[in-house]
Amino acid sequence: MIQNILSIVVALGLLITFHEFGHFFVARRCGVKVLRFSVGFGKPIYRYVGKTGTEYTLAMIPLGGYVRMLDEREGNVPAELRNQAFNTKNVWQRIAIVAAGPIANFILAIAIYALVALLGVQSIAPKIGQIEKNSPIAQTQIQPGDELVSLADESVASWEDVNLVLAGLIGKTGTITVRYQPDGMSSLQEDTIQLNRWLVGDEPSNLIRAFGLSPWQPTVVPIIAQVVDDGAGSVAGFQVGDEILSINNRPVSSWQQVVSVVQASPSGELAVEVLRSQNVVKLLLLPKSTEQNGKTIGYAGLAVVPPKWDDDLIRERHYGPIESLSYGVAQTSKMISLTVSSIGKMVQGLISVDNLSGPITIAKVASASADSGLQSFLKFMAYLSVSLGVLNLLPIPMLDGGHLLFFGIEAIRRKPVSEKIQNMAYRVGASLLFALMAVAIFNDIARL
């Protein structure tokens, strides 16, 4: 719980601070007086007044922030300070100030991805384990053991790349090309797949499996290396060193088989035979129930020694400073495109609003990525920064994109949009944002 809170505070705190600093920095450069720079909402827990009179505050609720600038629309402005008011600046300066927040988020994402590249990018090659029948990938001649090279004309060097490409294919209708390297061969083969509104109306928890793929994994001999105290395995009498021979009189030769049977048997009974000190011992395992991705599965509280991957399947690349920056720009551009595409598909109804996530899901993902290591957490922060930047550019009043819309109209008409129309639009925008937030929080609670 504490780690969840710390993870979300660090992630959102940095992203919001950087976003607001973008507004702050450009506003100062345009000669606008900044009255307050706040990270978070609610009661301030820290306050500091700078030499220029700007009040810097850290508030209790780290789910937003704001930069309050001198503005004649919000109160009386002394005549001697009128030239420092936001509303007196020309439209292009106001556009620059508003756009600076989302742009700062994109710059931060580039910097984070560049840091990831400098640290070294390690991934597992997209070698195929199993193929589901009647799935999109089953339309091809690809076989277990083959390695994906490109999907829908996008190069894929890892399962993360595959997942990102598949995310962009949701709702797709048409033909896509798959290139792969058959196991044991140096040449490449190419096949096509016909999609028809792929996954429209569905909410898959795993896009790779929904496409009919499962990553190849080395065979793990089912020899127990850890027994969780008070777990189902401990209650059944399992000991470290036991080798599982059969479950319900069916022989098993790999840990993957054991996991599949146990997960499919929540609150069931499993007759297990193990080899212990050259003797066959019979045990009765009663798996406990647990929730995973909204589904009830069995859990035994047993673990084996992690498998050793073939060196040729582990891809690791280190980048120099210039290459890292290029990598950061490329990854950020890719994530911007994916985010914009996903929003467009949601508007078209190709992606359900049930996929909207709120602060609870963000906190859970932040915690999980932190558990997975520094690079996973950094990648999550970069993705969140891109999402924050894109969402703020949506042409919805109350968001930066709404202000930019009004300023754009002003630049074309050469006169500002009337205050009456703006106020009406802001009320509609506020209602829409609250509705979206309510849906996102409802989805979060439903996933608990």
Short mmCIF file of C-alpha atoms in Angstrom, two decimals:
data_model
loop_
_atom_site.label_atom_id
_atom_site.label_comp_id
_atom_site.label_asym_id
_atom_site.label_seq_id
_atom_site.Cartn_x
_atom_site.Cartn_y
_atom_site.Cartn_z
CA MET A 1 0.00 0.00 0.00
CA ILE A 2 2.76 2.43 0.96
CA GLN A 3 4.66 1.56 -2.23
CA ASN A 4 1.50 2.20 -4.28
CA ILE A 5 1.18 5.66 -2.75
CA LEU A 6 4.86 6.51 -3.17
CA SER A 7 4.89 5.31 -6.78
CA ILE A 8 1.89 7.38 -7.79
CA VAL A 9 3.15 10.45 -5.91
CA VAL A 10 6.57 10.26 -7.61
CA ALA A 11 5.10 9.61 -11.06
CA LEU A 12 2.32 12.19 -11.03
CA GLY A 13 4.34 14.70 -9.03
CA LEU A 14 7.14 14.79 -11.59
CA LEU A 15 4.84 14.82 -14.62
CA ILE A 16 2.56 17.56 -13.27
CA THR A 17 5.50 19.68 -12.11
CA PHE A 18 7.10 19.46 -15.53
CA HIS A 19 3.80 20.26 -17.26
CA GLU A 20 3.17 23.33 -15.13
CA PHE A 21 6.80 24.40 -15.41
CA GLY A 22 6.30 24.53 -19.19
CA HIS A 23 3.49 27.07 -18.73
CA PHE A 24 5.51 28.94 -16.10
CA PHE A 25 8.74 29.12 -18.11
CA VAL A 26 7.16 30.43 -21.32
CA ALA A 27 4.87 32.83 -19.43
CA ARG A 28 7.89 34.40 -17.75
CA ARG A 29 9.69 34.63 -21.09
CA CYS A 30 6.67 36.41 -22.56
CA GLY A 31 6.66 38.95 -19.74
CA VAL A 32 3.63 37.61 -17.86
CA LYS A 33 3.63 37.94 -14.08
CA VAL A 34 3.06 34.56 -12.42
CA LEU A 35 1.18 34.84 -9.13
CA ARG A 36 1.23 31.19 -8.09
CA PHE A 37 2.89 27.95 -9.18
CA SER A 38 1.07 25.05 -7.50
CA VAL A 39 1.70 21.33 -7.63
CA GLY A 40 -1.44 19.57 -6.44
CA PHE A 41 -4.84 20.80 -5.31
CA GLY A 42 -6.34 21.52 -1.92
CA LYS A 43 -4.74 22.90 1.21
CA PRO A 44 -1.06 23.84 0.73
CA ILE A 45 1.38 21.87 2.85
CA TYR A 46 4.36 23.95 1.72
CA ARG A 47 4.54 27.56 0.60
CA TYR A 48 7.42 29.72 -0.58
CA VAL A 49 7.41 33.22 -2.08
CA GLY A 50 10.18 33.96 -4.58
CA LYS A 51 11.99 37.22 -5.25
CA THR A 52 9.65 38.04 -8.16
CA GLY A 53 6.60 37.68 -5.92
CA THR A 54 5.57 34.27 -7.30
CA GLU A 55 4.10 31.98 -4.64
CA TYR A 56 5.25 28.35 -4.96
CA THR A 57 2.99 25.82 -3.23
CA LEU A 58 2.81 22.07 -2.74
CA ALA A 59 -0.78 20.98 -2.04
CA MET A 60 -2.19 17.86 -0.41
CA ILE A 61 -3.87 16.24 -3.44
CA PRO A 62 -1.21 15.37 -6.08
CA LEU A 63 -3.70 14.86 -8.93
CA GLY A 64 -3.13 18.09 -10.77
CA GLY A 65 -1.60 21.52 -10.55
CA TYR A 66 -1.88 24.99 -11.96
CA VAL A 67 -0.05 28.21 -12.79
CA ARG A 68 -2.02 31.33 -11.84
CA MET A 69 -1.05 34.35 -13.91
CA LEU A 70 -1.95 38.00 -13.63
CA ASP A 71 -5.13 38.45 -15.69
CA GLU A 72 -7.63 41.31 -15.91
CA ARG A 73 -10.46 38.79 -16.31
CA GLU A 74 -9.83 37.45 -12.81
CA GLY A 75 -9.53 40.69 -10.88
CA ASN A 76 -8.34 44.25 -10.85
CA VAL A 77 -4.84 44.80 -12.22
CA PRO A 78 -2.86 47.93 -11.27
CA ALA A 79 -2.18 50.16 -14.27
CA GLU A 80 1.59 49.81 -13.84
CA LEU A 81 1.29 45.99 -14.08
CA ARG A 82 -1.19 45.84 -16.95
CA ASN A 83 1.56 45.05 -19.50
CA GLN A 84 2.35 41.91 -17.42
CA ALA A 85 -1.22 40.55 -17.55
CA PHE A 86 -1.83 37.38 -19.56
CA ASN A 87 -4.87 38.76 -21.39
CA THR A 88 -2.91 41.78 -22.70
CA LYS A 89 -0.38 39.64 -24.55
CA ASN A 90 -0.85 39.02 -28.27
CA VAL A 91 -2.60 35.83 -29.35
CA TRP A 92 0.60 34.09 -30.45
CA GLN A 93 2.21 34.63 -27.05
CA ARG A 94 -0.90 33.26 -25.34
CA ILE A 95 -0.85 30.24 -27.66
CA ALA A 96 2.83 29.64 -26.82
CA ILE A 97 2.16 29.85 -23.06
CA VAL A 98 -0.77 27.41 -23.18
CA ALA A 99 0.91 24.96 -25.56
CA ALA A 100 4.09 24.91 -23.45
CA GLY A 101 2.57 22.55 -20.86
CA PRO A 102 1.81 19.62 -23.19
CA ILE A 103 5.05 20.26 -25.11
CA ALA A 104 6.95 20.03 -21.80
CA ASN A 105 5.39 16.60 -21.24
CA PHE A 106 6.57 15.42 -24.66
CA ILE A 107 10.07 16.75 -23.96
CA LEU A 108 10.08 14.91 -20.63
CA ALA A 109 9.01 11.68 -22.35
CA ILE A 110 11.85 12.06 -24.86
CA ALA A 111 14.31 12.59 -22.00
CA ILE A 112 13.05 9.54 -20.08
CA TYR A 113 13.16 7.26 -23.13
CA ALA A 114 16.65 8.58 -23.91
CA LEU A 115 17.72 7.70 -20.35
CA VAL A 116 16.29 4.19 -20.80
CA ALA A 117 18.35 3.84 -23.98
CA LEU A 118 21.51 5.04 -22.22
CA LEU A 119 20.96 2.46 -19.48
CA GLY A 120 20.60 -0.23 -22.14
CA VAL A 121 17.46 -1.75 -23.63
CA GLN A 122 17.04 -5.45 -22.89
CA SER A 123 14.21 -7.52 -24.31
CA ILE A 124 13.17 -11.05 -25.20
CA ALA A 125 12.96 -11.89 -28.89
CA PRO A 126 9.37 -12.53 -30.11
CA LYS A 127 9.79 -16.28 -30.54
CA ILE A 128 6.42 -18.02 -30.68
CA GLY A 129 5.38 -20.64 -28.15
CA GLN A 130 1.84 -21.73 -28.95
CA ILE A 131 -0.74 -20.70 -31.56
CA GLU A 132 -4.47 -20.60 -30.81
CA LYS A 133 -6.81 -22.19 -33.32
CA ASN A 134 -9.30 -19.93 -35.10
CA SER A 135 -7.24 -16.86 -34.20
CA PRO A 136 -5.92 -14.17 -36.57
CA ILE A 137 -2.38 -15.58 -36.53
CA ALA A 138 -3.75 -19.06 -37.33
CA GLN A 139 -4.49 -17.77 -40.85
CA THR A 140 -0.74 -17.97 -41.55
CA GLN A 141 1.72 -20.85 -41.90
CA ILE A 142 3.67 -19.68 -38.86
CA GLN A 143 4.63 -22.43 -36.39
CA PRO A 144 5.72 -22.63 -32.73
CA GLY A 145 9.42 -21.81 -32.52
CA ASP A 146 9.30 -19.27 -35.37
CA GLU A 147 10.31 -15.68 -34.63
CA LEU A 148 8.28 -12.63 -35.64
CA VAL A 149 10.21 -10.02 -37.63
CA SER A 150 7.52 -7.52 -38.60
CA LEU A 151 3.80 -7.11 -38.11
CA ALA A 152 1.59 -4.78 -40.16
CA ASP A 153 4.75 -3.37 -41.79
CA GLU A 154 6.18 -2.46 -38.35
CA SER A 155 9.47 -4.05 -37.28
CA VAL A 156 9.19 -5.98 -34.01
CA ALA A 157 12.26 -6.93 -32.00
CA SER A 158 10.52 -7.79 -28.73
CA TRP A 159 7.14 -8.80 -27.33
CA GLU A 160 6.74 -5.20 -26.15
CA ASP A 161 6.98 -4.10 -29.79
CA VAL A 162 4.41 -6.73 -30.76
CA ASN A 163 2.02 -5.52 -28.06
CA LEU A 164 2.29 -1.90 -29.21
CA VAL A 165 1.62 -2.83 -32.83
CA LEU A 166 -1.40 -4.91 -31.82
CA ALA A 167 -2.75 -2.01 -29.74
CA GLY A 168 -2.75 0.06 -32.92
CA LEU A 169 -4.65 -2.66 -34.80
CA ILE A 170 -7.73 -2.65 -32.54
CA GLY A 171 -10.78 -1.99 -34.70
CA LYS A 172 -8.78 -2.67 -37.88
CA THR A 173 -10.52 -3.96 -40.98
CA GLY A 174 -8.33 -5.06 -43.85
CA THR A 175 -5.24 -7.07 -44.68
CA ILE A 176 -1.99 -6.93 -42.74
CA THR A 177 1.35 -8.55 -43.52
CA VAL A 178 3.33 -10.75 -41.16
CA ARG A 179 7.02 -11.52 -41.72
CA TYR A 180 8.75 -14.18 -39.67
CA GLN A 181 11.84 -16.35 -39.52
CA PRO A 182 11.05 -20.07 -39.37
CA ASP A 183 12.83 -21.97 -36.61
CA GLY A 184 16.24 -23.23 -37.78
CA MET A 185 16.18 -21.22 -41.02
CA SER A 186 17.95 -18.02 -42.04
CA SER A 187 15.46 -16.94 -44.69
CA LEU A 188 12.28 -14.98 -43.97
CA GLN A 189 8.74 -15.88 -44.92
CA GLU A 190 5.73 -13.63 -45.39
CA ASP A 191 2.00 -14.21 -44.90
CA THR A 192 -1.12 -12.07 -44.79
CA ILE A 193 -3.90 -11.86 -42.22
CA GLN A 194 -7.42 -10.60 -42.84
CA LEU A 195 -8.92 -8.59 -39.98
CA ASN A 196 -12.53 -7.50 -39.63
CA ARG A 197 -13.15 -4.91 -36.87
CA TRP A 198 -10.65 -6.77 -34.72
CA LEU A 199 -11.58 -6.80 -31.00
CA VAL A 200 -14.40 -4.27 -31.44
CA GLY A 201 -16.66 -4.72 -28.43
CA ASP A 202 -14.15 -6.95 -26.64
CA GLU A 203 -12.00 -6.09 -23.64
CA PRO A 204 -9.03 -8.46 -23.81
CA SER A 205 -6.60 -8.35 -20.90
CA ASN A 206 -3.81 -9.62 -23.16
CA LEU A 207 -3.59 -8.44 -26.79
CA ILE A 208 -0.91 -10.98 -27.69
CA ARG A 209 -3.12 -13.88 -26.62
CA ALA A 210 -6.14 -12.29 -28.28
CA PHE A 211 -4.16 -12.36 -31.53
CA GLY A 212 -3.58 -16.09 -31.00
CA LEU A 213 0.03 -15.98 -29.82
CA SER A 214 1.86 -16.96 -26.68
CA PRO A 215 5.56 -16.22 -26.12
CA TRP A 216 7.96 -19.13 -26.25
CA GLN A 217 9.31 -20.15 -22.87
CA PRO A 218 12.03 -22.63 -22.01
CA THR A 219 10.75 -25.90 -20.58
CA VAL A 220 10.92 -25.81 -16.80
CA VAL A 221 11.17 -29.12 -14.95
CA PRO A 222 8.54 -29.05 -12.16
CA ILE A 223 10.96 -29.31 -9.24
CA ILE A 224 9.79 -27.23 -6.28
CA ALA A 225 12.23 -24.53 -5.15
CA GLN A 226 9.95 -22.60 -2.79
CA VAL A 227 6.88 -23.38 -0.69
CA VAL A 228 4.96 -20.35 0.59
CA ASP A 229 4.12 -20.56 4.28
CA ASP A 230 0.43 -21.31 4.92
CA GLY A 231 -0.14 -21.60 1.17
CA ALA A 232 -2.11 -24.43 -0.41
CA GLY A 233 1.13 -26.24 -1.29
CA SER A 234 2.39 -26.02 2.29
CA VAL A 235 -0.91 -27.35 3.66
CA ALA A 236 -0.76 -30.25 1.16
CA GLY A 237 2.71 -31.20 2.41
CA PHE A 238 4.96 -30.14 -0.49
CA GLN A 239 8.65 -29.81 0.26
CA VAL A 240 11.52 -28.08 -1.50
CA GLY A 241 13.09 -30.54 -3.94
CA ASP A 242 9.86 -32.40 -4.76
CA GLU A 243 9.47 -33.19 -8.45
CA ILE A 244 5.87 -33.28 -9.62
CA LEU A 245 5.21 -36.43 -11.68
CA SER A 246 1.45 -36.37 -12.26
CA ILE A 247 -1.77 -34.52 -11.43
CA ASN A 248 -5.04 -36.46 -11.27
CA ASN A 249 -3.22 -39.45 -12.81
CA ARG A 250 -2.07 -37.41 -15.81
CA PRO A 251 1.73 -37.22 -16.26
CA VAL A 252 3.28 -33.75 -16.32
CA SER A 253 6.73 -32.90 -17.61
CA SER A 254 6.87 -29.12 -17.32
CA TRP A 255 6.04 -26.41 -14.80
CA GLN A 256 3.82 -24.72 -17.40
CA GLN A 257 1.53 -27.79 -17.34
CA VAL A 258 1.32 -27.62 -13.55
CA VAL A 259 0.45 -23.92 -13.60
CA SER A 260 -2.27 -24.45 -16.21
CA VAL A 261 -3.95 -27.22 -14.20
CA VAL A 262 -3.73 -25.38 -10.87
CA GLN A 263 -5.06 -22.09 -12.30
CA ALA A 264 -7.98 -23.95 -13.87
CA SER A 265 -8.89 -25.53 -10.50
CA PRO A 266 -9.76 -22.78 -8.00
CA SER A 267 -11.15 -24.40 -4.84
CA GLY A 268 -10.89 -27.83 -6.47
CA GLU A 269 -9.06 -31.03 -5.44
CA LEU A 270 -5.94 -32.24 -7.21
CA ALA A 271 -4.32 -35.62 -6.56
CA VAL A 272 -0.59 -35.01 -7.05
CA GLU A 273 2.27 -37.49 -7.17
CA VAL A 274 5.77 -36.24 -6.44
CA LEU A 275 9.20 -37.81 -6.45
CA ARG A 276 10.90 -37.24 -3.09
CA SER A 277 14.23 -38.84 -2.24
CA GLN A 278 13.67 -41.57 -4.84
CA ASN A 279 10.24 -42.33 -3.40
CA VAL A 280 6.86 -41.54 -4.93
CA VAL A 281 4.67 -39.61 -2.50
CA LYS A 282 0.97 -38.89 -2.99
CA LEU A 283 -0.41 -35.50 -1.94
CA LEU A 284 -3.84 -33.85 -2.05
CA LEU A 285 -3.62 -30.24 -3.22
CA LEU A 286 -6.53 -27.87 -2.60
CA PRO A 287 -5.67 -24.71 -4.59
CA LYS A 288 -6.78 -21.42 -3.07
CA SER A 289 -8.71 -18.89 -5.13
CA THR A 290 -7.33 -15.54 -6.26
CA GLU A 291 -8.33 -12.85 -8.76
CA GLN A 292 -6.24 -12.13 -11.85
CA ASN A 293 -7.42 -9.71 -14.55
CA GLY A 294 -10.99 -10.03 -13.30
CA LYS A 295 -10.92 -13.85 -13.44
CA THR A 296 -10.88 -16.32 -10.55
CA ILE A 297 -7.95 -18.74 -10.75
CA GLY A 298 -6.33 -21.35 -8.56
CA TYR A 299 -3.16 -20.59 -6.59
CA ALA A 300 -0.89 -23.16 -4.93
CA GLY A 301 1.84 -21.05 -3.34
CA LEU A 302 4.63 -23.02 -5.02
CA ALA A 303 7.55 -21.84 -7.12
CA VAL A 304 10.39 -23.33 -9.16
CA VAL A 305 13.84 -22.07 -10.07
CA PRO A 306 13.44 -19.42 -12.82
CA PRO A 307 14.33 -20.82 -16.25
CA LYS A 308 17.52 -19.86 -18.04
CA TRP A 309 16.85 -18.24 -21.41
CA ASP A 310 18.94 -18.98 -24.47
CA ASP A 311 21.46 -16.20 -25.00
CA ASP A 312 20.34 -15.74 -28.61
CA LEU A 313 16.82 -14.83 -27.43
CA ILE A 314 17.98 -12.06 -25.10
CA ARG A 315 18.45 -8.86 -27.07
CA GLU A 316 20.35 -6.07 -25.36
CA ARG A 317 21.48 -2.85 -26.95
CA HIS A 318 23.32 0.13 -25.50
CA TYR A 319 23.02 3.54 -27.13
CA GLY A 320 25.35 6.51 -27.25
CA PRO A 321 24.13 10.03 -26.32
CA ILE A 322 23.03 10.98 -29.86
CA GLU A 323 21.47 7.57 -30.55
CA SER A 324 19.66 7.74 -27.20
CA LEU A 325 18.11 11.07 -28.10
CA SER A 326 17.02 9.70 -31.47
CA TYR A 327 15.54 6.66 -29.69
CA GLY A 328 13.69 8.96 -27.29
CA VAL A 329 12.19 11.00 -30.13
CA ALA A 330 11.15 7.85 -32.03
CA GLN A 331 9.54 6.19 -29.02
CA THR A 332 7.73 9.37 -27.98
CA SER A 333 6.42 9.87 -31.53
CA LYS A 334 5.22 6.27 -31.58
CA MET A 335 3.39 6.65 -28.27
CA ILE A 336 1.81 9.96 -29.33
CA SER A 337 0.52 8.31 -32.51
CA LEU A 338 -0.84 5.32 -30.56
CA THR A 339 -2.54 7.53 -27.97
CA VAL A 340 -4.17 9.78 -30.58
CA SER A 341 -5.27 6.72 -32.57
CA SER A 342 -6.78 5.10 -29.46
CA ILE A 343 -8.72 8.25 -28.57
CA GLY A 344 -10.02 8.45 -32.14
CA LYS A 345 -11.15 4.81 -32.03
CA MET A 346 -12.88 5.42 -28.70
CA VAL A 347 -14.79 8.33 -30.24
CA GLN A 348 -15.75 6.09 -33.18
CA GLY A 349 -16.92 3.38 -30.80
CA LEU A 350 -14.24 0.91 -31.89
CA ILE A 351 -12.76 0.89 -28.38
CA SER A 352 -15.08 0.74 -25.38
CA VAL A 353 -15.05 3.51 -22.76
CA ASP A 354 -14.62 0.65 -20.30
CA ASN A 355 -10.93 0.92 -21.17
CA LEU A 356 -10.71 4.37 -19.56
CA SER A 357 -8.56 4.28 -16.44
CA GLY A 358 -8.43 6.60 -13.46
CA PRO A 359 -6.10 7.28 -10.53
CA ILE A 360 -6.59 3.85 -8.92
CA THR A 361 -5.44 1.95 -12.01
CA ILE A 362 -2.60 4.42 -12.55
CA ALA A 363 -1.46 3.82 -8.96
CA LYS A 364 -1.60 0.04 -9.41
CA VAL A 365 0.33 0.14 -12.70
CA ALA A 366 2.87 2.56 -11.19
CA SER A 367 3.43 0.20 -8.28
CA ALA A 368 3.68 -2.88 -10.53
CA SER A 369 6.15 -1.15 -12.85
CA ALA A 370 8.23 -0.07 -9.85
CA ASP A 371 8.27 -3.69 -8.67
CA SER A 372 9.51 -4.77 -12.12
CA GLY A 373 12.56 -2.51 -11.95
CA LEU A 374 13.79 0.97 -12.77
CA GLN A 375 13.43 0.66 -16.54
CA SER A 376 9.81 -0.52 -16.35
CA PHE A 377 8.97 2.37 -14.05
CA LEU A 378 10.73 4.86 -16.34
CA LYS A 379 8.87 3.54 -19.40
CA PHE A 380 5.58 3.81 -17.53
CA MET A 381 6.36 7.40 -16.59
CA ALA A 382 7.26 8.24 -20.20
CA TYR A 383 3.99 6.74 -21.43
CA LEU A 384 2.03 8.60 -18.74
CA SER A 385 3.77 11.84 -19.70
CA VAL A 386 2.78 11.34 -23.35
CA SER A 387 -0.80 10.57 -22.31
CA LEU A 388 -0.95 13.69 -20.15
CA GLY A 389 0.36 15.81 -23.02
CA VAL A 390 -2.06 14.41 -25.60
CA LEU A 391 -5.10 14.55 -23.31
CA ASN A 392 -4.39 18.17 -22.46
CA LEU A 393 -4.34 19.02 -26.17
CA LEU A 394 -7.87 17.71 -26.74
CA PRO A 395 -10.10 20.59 -27.89
CA ILE A 396 -12.20 20.48 -24.74
CA PRO A 397 -12.79 23.74 -22.83
CA MET A 398 -11.09 23.64 -19.41
CA LEU A 399 -8.12 21.82 -20.98
CA ASP A 400 -5.15 23.43 -22.71
CA GLY A 401 -6.55 22.24 -26.04
CA GLY A 402 -9.78 24.15 -25.41
CA HIS A 403 -7.87 27.37 -24.78
CA LEU A 404 -5.82 26.76 -27.92
CA LEU A 405 -9.04 26.27 -29.88
CA PHE A 406 -10.35 29.66 -28.78
CA PHE A 407 -7.00 31.35 -29.43
CA GLY A 408 -6.85 29.72 -32.88
CA ILE A 409 -10.30 31.09 -33.71
CA GLU A 410 -9.14 34.49 -32.44
CA ALA A 411 -6.06 34.38 -34.65
CA ILE A 412 -8.22 33.65 -37.70
CA ARG A 413 -11.04 36.12 -36.91
CA ARG A 414 -8.63 38.69 -35.45
CA LYS A 415 -10.90 39.18 -32.48
CA PRO A 416 -11.45 37.03 -29.41
CA VAL A 417 -14.38 34.67 -28.92
CA SER A 418 -17.04 36.39 -26.79
CA GLU A 419 -16.89 35.85 -23.03
CA LYS A 420 -20.47 34.51 -23.08
CA ILE A 421 -19.63 31.74 -25.56
CA GLN A 422 -16.42 30.90 -23.69
CA ASN A 423 -18.23 30.65 -20.34
CA MET A 424 -20.89 28.37 -21.84
CA ALA A 425 -18.21 26.21 -23.42
CA TYR A 426 -16.30 25.99 -20.14
CA ARG A 427 -19.41 24.77 -18.33
CA VAL A 428 -19.98 22.10 -21.00
CA GLY A 429 -16.30 21.15 -20.90
CA ALA A 430 -16.32 20.88 -17.11
CA SER A 431 -19.40 18.62 -17.24
CA LEU A 432 -17.74 16.42 -19.86
CA LEU A 433 -14.52 16.13 -17.88
CA PHE A 434 -16.35 15.25 -14.69
CA ALA A 435 -18.36 12.62 -16.58
CA LEU A 436 -15.19 11.10 -18.05
CA MET A 437 -13.53 11.09 -14.64
CA ALA A 438 -16.60 9.42 -13.13
CA VAL A 439 -16.48 6.69 -15.81
CA ALA A 440 -12.73 6.21 -15.27
CA ILE A 441 -13.12 5.90 -11.48
CA PHE A 442 -16.08 3.54 -11.91
CA ASN A 443 -13.92 1.37 -14.20
CA ASP A 444 -11.13 1.44 -11.61
CA ILE A 445 -13.48 0.24 -8.88
CA ALA A 446 -14.95 -2.46 -11.15
CA ARG A 447 -11.42 -3.82 -11.73
CA LEU A 448 -10.67 -4.14 -8.00
#
